[in-house]
mmCIF file of C-alpha atoms in Angstrom:
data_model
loop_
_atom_site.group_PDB
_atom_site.id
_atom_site.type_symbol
_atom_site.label_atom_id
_atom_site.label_comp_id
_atom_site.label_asym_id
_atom_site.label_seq_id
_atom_site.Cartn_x
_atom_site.Cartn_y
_atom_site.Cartn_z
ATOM 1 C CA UNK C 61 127.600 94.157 39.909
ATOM 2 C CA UNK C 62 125.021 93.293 42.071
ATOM 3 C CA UNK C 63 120.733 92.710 40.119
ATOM 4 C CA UNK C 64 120.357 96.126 41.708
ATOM 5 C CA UNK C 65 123.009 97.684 39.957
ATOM 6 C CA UNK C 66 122.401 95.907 36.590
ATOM 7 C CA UNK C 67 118.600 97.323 36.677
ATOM 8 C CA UNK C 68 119.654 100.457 37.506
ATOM 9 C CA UNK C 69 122.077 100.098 34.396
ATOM 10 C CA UNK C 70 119.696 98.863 32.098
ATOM 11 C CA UNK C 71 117.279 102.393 33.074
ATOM 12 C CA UNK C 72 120.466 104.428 32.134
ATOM 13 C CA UNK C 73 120.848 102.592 28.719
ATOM 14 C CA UNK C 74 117.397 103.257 28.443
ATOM 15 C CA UNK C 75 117.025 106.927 28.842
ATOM 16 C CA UNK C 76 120.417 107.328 27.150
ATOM 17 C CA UNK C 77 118.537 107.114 23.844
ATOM 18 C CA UNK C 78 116.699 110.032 24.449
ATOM 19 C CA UNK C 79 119.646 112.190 25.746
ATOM 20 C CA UNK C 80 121.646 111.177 22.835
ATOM 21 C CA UNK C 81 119.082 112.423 20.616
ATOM 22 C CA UNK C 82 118.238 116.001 22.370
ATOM 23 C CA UNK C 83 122.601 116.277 22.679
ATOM 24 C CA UNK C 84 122.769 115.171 19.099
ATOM 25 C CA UNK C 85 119.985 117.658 17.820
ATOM 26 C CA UNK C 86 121.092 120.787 20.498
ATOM 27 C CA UNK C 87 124.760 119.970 19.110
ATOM 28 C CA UNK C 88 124.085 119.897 15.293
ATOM 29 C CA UNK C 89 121.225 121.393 14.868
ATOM 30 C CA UNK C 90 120.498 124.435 17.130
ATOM 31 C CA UNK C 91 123.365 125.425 18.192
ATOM 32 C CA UNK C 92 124.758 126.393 14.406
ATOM 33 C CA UNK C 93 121.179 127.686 13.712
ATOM 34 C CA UNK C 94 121.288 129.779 16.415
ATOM 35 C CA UNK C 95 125.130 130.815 15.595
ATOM 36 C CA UNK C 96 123.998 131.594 11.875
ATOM 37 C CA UNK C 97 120.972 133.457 12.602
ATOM 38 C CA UNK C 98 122.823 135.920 14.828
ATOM 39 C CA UNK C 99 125.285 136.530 12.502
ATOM 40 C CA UNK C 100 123.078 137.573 10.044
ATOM 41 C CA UNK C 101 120.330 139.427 12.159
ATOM 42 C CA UNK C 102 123.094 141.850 13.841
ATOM 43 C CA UNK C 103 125.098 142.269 9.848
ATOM 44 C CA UNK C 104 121.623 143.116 8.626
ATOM 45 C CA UNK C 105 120.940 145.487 11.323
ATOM 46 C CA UNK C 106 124.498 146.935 10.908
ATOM 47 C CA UNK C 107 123.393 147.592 6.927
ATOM 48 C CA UNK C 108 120.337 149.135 7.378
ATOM 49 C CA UNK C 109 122.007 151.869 10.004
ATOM 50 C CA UNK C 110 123.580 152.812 7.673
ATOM 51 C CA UNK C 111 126.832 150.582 7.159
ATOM 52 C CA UNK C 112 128.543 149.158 4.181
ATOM 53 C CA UNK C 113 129.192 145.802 3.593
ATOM 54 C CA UNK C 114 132.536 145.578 5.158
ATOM 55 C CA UNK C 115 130.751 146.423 8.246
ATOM 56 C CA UNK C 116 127.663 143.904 7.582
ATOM 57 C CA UNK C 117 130.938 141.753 8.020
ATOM 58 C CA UNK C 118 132.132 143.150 11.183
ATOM 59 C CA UNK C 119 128.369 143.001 12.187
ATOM 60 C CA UNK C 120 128.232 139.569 11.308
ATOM 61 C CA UNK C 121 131.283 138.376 13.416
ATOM 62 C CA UNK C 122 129.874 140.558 16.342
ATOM 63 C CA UNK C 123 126.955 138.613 16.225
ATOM 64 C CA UNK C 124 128.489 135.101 15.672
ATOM 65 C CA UNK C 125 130.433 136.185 18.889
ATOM 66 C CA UNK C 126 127.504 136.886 20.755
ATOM 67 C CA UNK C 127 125.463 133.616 19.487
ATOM 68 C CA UNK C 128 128.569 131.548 20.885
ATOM 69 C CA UNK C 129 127.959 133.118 24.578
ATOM 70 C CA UNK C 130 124.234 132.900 23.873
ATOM 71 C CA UNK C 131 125.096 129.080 23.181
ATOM 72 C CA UNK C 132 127.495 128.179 25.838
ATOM 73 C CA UNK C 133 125.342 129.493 28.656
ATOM 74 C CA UNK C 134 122.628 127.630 27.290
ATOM 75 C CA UNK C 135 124.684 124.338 26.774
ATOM 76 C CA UNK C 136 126.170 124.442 30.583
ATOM 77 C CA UNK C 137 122.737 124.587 31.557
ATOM 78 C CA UNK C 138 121.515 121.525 29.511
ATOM 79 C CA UNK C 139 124.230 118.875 29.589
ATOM 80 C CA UNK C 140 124.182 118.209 32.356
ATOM 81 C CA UNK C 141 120.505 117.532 32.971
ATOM 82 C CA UNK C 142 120.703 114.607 29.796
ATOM 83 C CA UNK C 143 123.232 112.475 32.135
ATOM 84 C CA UNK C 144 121.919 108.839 32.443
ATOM 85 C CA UNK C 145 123.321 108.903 35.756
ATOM 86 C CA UNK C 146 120.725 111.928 37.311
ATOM 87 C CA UNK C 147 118.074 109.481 35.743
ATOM 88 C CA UNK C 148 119.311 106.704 37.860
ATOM 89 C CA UNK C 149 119.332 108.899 40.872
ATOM 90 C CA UNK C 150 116.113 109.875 40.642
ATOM 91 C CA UNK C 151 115.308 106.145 40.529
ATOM 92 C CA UNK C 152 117.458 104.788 43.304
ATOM 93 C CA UNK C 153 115.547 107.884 45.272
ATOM 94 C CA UNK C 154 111.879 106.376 44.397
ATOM 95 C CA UNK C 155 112.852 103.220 45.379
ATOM 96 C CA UNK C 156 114.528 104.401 48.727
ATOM 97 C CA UNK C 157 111.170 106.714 49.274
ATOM 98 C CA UNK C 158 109.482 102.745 49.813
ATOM 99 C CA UNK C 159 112.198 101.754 52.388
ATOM 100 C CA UNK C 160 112.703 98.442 51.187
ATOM 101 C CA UNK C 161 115.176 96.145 52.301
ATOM 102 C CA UNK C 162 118.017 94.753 50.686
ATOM 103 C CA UNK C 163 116.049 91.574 49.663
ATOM 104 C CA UNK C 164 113.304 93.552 48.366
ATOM 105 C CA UNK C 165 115.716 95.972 46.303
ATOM 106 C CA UNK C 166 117.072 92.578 44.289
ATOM 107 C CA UNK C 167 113.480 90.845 43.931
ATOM 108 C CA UNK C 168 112.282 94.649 42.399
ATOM 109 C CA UNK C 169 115.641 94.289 40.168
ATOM 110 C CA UNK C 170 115.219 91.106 39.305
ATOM 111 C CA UNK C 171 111.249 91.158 38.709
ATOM 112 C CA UNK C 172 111.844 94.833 36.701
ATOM 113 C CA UNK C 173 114.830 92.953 33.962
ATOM 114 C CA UNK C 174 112.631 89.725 33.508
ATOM 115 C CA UNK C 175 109.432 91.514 33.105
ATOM 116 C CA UNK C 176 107.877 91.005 29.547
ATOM 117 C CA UNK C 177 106.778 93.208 26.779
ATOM 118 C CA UNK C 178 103.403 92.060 27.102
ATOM 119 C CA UNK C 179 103.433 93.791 30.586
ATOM 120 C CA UNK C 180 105.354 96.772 29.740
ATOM 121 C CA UNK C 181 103.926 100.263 27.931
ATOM 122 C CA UNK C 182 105.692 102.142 26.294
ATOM 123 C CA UNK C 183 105.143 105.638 24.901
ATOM 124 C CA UNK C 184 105.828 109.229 24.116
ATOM 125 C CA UNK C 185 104.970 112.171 26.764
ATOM 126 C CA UNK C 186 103.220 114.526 24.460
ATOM 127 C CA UNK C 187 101.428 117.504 26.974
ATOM 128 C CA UNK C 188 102.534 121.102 28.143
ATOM 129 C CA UNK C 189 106.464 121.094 28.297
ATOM 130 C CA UNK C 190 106.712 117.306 27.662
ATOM 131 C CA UNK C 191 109.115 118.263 24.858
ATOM 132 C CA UNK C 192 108.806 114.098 23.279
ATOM 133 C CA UNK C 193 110.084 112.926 26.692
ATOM 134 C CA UNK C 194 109.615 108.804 26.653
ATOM 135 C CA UNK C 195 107.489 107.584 29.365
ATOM 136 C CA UNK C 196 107.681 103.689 30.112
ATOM 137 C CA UNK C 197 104.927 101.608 32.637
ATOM 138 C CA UNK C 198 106.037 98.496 33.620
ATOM 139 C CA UNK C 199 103.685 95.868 35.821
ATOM 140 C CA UNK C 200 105.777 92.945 37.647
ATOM 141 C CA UNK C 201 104.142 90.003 40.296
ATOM 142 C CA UNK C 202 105.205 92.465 42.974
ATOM 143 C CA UNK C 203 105.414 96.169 41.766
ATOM 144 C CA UNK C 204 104.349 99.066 39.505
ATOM 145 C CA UNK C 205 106.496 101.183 37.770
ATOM 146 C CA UNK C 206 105.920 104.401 36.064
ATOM 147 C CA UNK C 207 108.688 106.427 34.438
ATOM 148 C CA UNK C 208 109.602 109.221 32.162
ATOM 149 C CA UNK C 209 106.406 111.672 34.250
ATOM 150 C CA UNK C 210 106.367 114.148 36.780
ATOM 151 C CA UNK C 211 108.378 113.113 39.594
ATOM 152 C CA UNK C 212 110.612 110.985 36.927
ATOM 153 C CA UNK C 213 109.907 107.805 38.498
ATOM 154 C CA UNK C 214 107.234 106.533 40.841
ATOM 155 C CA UNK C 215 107.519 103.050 42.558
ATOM 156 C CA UNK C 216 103.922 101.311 43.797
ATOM 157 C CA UNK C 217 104.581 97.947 45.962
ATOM 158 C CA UNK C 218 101.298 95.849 45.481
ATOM 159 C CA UNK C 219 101.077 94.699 48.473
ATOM 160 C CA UNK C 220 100.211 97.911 50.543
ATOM 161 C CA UNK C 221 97.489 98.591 47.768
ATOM 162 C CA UNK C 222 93.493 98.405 48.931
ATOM 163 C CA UNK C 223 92.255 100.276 46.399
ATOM 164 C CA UNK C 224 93.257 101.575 43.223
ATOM 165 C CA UNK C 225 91.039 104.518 41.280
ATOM 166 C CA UNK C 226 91.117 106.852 38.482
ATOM 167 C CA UNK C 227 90.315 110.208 37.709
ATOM 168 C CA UNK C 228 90.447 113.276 35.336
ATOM 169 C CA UNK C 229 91.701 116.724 36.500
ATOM 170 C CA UNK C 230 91.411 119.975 34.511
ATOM 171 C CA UNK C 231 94.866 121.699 34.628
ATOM 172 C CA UNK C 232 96.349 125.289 33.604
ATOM 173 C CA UNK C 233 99.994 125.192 32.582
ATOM 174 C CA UNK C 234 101.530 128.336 31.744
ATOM 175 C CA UNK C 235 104.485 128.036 29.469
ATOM 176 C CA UNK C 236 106.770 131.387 29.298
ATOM 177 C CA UNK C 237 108.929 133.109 26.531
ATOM 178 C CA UNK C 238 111.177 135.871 25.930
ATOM 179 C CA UNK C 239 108.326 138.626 25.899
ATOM 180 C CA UNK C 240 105.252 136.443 26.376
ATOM 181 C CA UNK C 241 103.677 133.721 28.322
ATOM 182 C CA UNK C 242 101.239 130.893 26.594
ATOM 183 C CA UNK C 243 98.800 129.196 28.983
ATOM 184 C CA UNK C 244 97.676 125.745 28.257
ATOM 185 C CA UNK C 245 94.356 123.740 29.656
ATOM 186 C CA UNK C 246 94.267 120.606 29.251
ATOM 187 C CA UNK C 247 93.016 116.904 31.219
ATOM 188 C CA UNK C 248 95.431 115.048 33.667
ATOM 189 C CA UNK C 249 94.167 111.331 33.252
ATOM 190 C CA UNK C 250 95.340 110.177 36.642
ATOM 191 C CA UNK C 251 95.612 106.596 38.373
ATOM 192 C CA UNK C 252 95.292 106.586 42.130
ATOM 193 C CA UNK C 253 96.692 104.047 45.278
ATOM 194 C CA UNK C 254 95.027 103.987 47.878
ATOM 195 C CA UNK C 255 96.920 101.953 50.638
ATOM 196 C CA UNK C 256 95.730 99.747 53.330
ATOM 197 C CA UNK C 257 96.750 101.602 56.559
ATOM 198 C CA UNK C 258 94.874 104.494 55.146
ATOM 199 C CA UNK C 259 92.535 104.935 58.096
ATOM 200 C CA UNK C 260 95.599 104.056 60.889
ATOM 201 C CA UNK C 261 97.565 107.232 59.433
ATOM 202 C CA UNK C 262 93.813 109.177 59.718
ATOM 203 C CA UNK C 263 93.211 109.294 56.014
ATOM 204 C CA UNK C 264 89.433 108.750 54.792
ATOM 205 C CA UNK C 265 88.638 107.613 51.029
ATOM 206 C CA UNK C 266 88.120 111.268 49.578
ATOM 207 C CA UNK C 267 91.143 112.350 50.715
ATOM 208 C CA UNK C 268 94.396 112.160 47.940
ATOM 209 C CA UNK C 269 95.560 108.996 46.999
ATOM 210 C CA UNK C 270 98.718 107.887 48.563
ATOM 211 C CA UNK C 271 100.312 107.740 45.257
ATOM 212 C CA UNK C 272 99.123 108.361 41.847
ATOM 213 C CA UNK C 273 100.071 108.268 38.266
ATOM 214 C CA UNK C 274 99.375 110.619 35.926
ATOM 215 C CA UNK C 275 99.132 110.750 31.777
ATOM 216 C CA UNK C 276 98.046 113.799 29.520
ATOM 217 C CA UNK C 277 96.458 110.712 26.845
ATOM 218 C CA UNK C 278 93.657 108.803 27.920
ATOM 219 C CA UNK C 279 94.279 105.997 25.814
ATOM 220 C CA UNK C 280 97.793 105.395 27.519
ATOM 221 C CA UNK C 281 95.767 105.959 31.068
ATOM 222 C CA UNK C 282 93.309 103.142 29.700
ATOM 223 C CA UNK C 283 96.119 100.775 28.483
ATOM 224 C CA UNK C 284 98.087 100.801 32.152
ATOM 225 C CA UNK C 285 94.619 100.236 33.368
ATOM 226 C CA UNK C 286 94.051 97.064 31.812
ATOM 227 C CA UNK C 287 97.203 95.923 32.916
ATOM 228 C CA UNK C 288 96.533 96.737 36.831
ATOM 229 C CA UNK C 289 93.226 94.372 36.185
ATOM 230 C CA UNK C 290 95.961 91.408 36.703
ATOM 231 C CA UNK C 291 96.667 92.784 40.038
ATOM 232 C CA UNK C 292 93.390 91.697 41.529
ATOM 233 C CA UNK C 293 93.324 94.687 43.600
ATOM 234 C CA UNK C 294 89.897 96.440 44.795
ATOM 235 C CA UNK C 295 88.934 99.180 42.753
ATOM 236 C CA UNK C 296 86.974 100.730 39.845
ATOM 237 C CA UNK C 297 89.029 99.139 36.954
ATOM 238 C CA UNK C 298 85.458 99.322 34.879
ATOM 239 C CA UNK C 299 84.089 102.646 35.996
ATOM 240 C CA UNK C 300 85.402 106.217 36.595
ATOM 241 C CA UNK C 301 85.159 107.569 39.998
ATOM 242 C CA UNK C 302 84.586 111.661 40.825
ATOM 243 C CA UNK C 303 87.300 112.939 43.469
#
């Protein structure tokens, strides 16, 4: 197994922790909630038409039957999204969006297994729809590293960086239900790259950063900023910045 590979393996143990919990929970938790609960609702509703308690029985198995398809459909759908492996996809695909060669793939490995605590960040993803999902920053000599957010990973290579900035953004996220829809506002701290063939590709300084990362908690925003201050790159790592 090549330092690629054994990165890539160390992300899957990683995010394995957090699939084994939502399995564990959705397995032993939810699922016989959910089972019990429609047992009960359609025996009660069986009794007060009318029935006796034989039928609340009947009524009860009916709706045990019915939680179990309720269940399965729902479990097909989840599984397989809490495999390590589509984590590590999603990875390998961030790191192929940078084209790097196969020298650069093992110095990001390497760099990414030897990197310290002291310039790692870890934390929980706590906005709209975040349901507890970890979110990990990591800042090597070469490369930063942003995981757990929305795309699942996002790869920056230092040296095509001329300016970094952040922001704040005022989103609506609409969450729905089973006969209503919630709609959340909230800030989007964000972090932005601006690279250094910018003008070549006809790109001016108020147009989007190339890359950006993005956190619902300011503090965490603050905390990866701090860290970037090592990089040395051009930027307002003291101020905030409009647009």
């Amino acid at each position: 197994m090549d330092t690629y590979q054994k990165w890539l393996q160390a992300e899957m143990e990683w995010i394995d922790i957090y699939c084994s919990k939502i399995r564990r929970q959705t397995l032993f938790v939810t699922t016989p909630l959910v089972l019990a609960g429609t047992a009960v609702l359609i025996g009660a509703l069986t009794v007060v038409g009318g029935g006796s308690m034989e039928d609340f029985g009947y009524g009860a198995v009916s709706g045990f039957v019915l939680g179990m398809i309720v269940c399965s459909i729902f479990l097909l759908i989840l599984l397989p999204t809490l495999r390590p492996k589509r984590y590590a996809k999603k990875i390998d695909k961030c790191v192929r969006g940078l084209s790097l060669n196969e020298l650069e793939k093992e110095l990001l490995a390497r760099e990414m297994l030897e990197a310290d605590e002291e310039h790692k960040i870890s934390y929980t993803i706590t906005g709209p729809g975040a349901k507890g999902t970890p979110g990990r920053f990591v800042l090597t000599p070469h490369f930063a590293f942003l995981e757990g957010s929305c795309p699942y990973a996002i790869l920056v290579r230092l040296s095509d960086v001329a300016k970094i900035r952040r922001n704040e953004e005022r989103k609506t996220a609409a969450e729905r239900h089973a006969k209503s829809r919630t709609v959340y506002r909230f800030t989007l701290y964000t972090i932005g790259f601006y690279r250094k063939d910018r003008f070549q590709r006809g790109l001016a300084n108020s147009d989007l950063p190339d890359e950006a990362f993005g956190f619902f908690d300011a503090g965490v925003r603050e905390r990866v900023m701090g860290l970037l201050k090592e990089t040395g790159i051009e930027g307002d790592l003291d101020g905030m910045i409009g647009g």
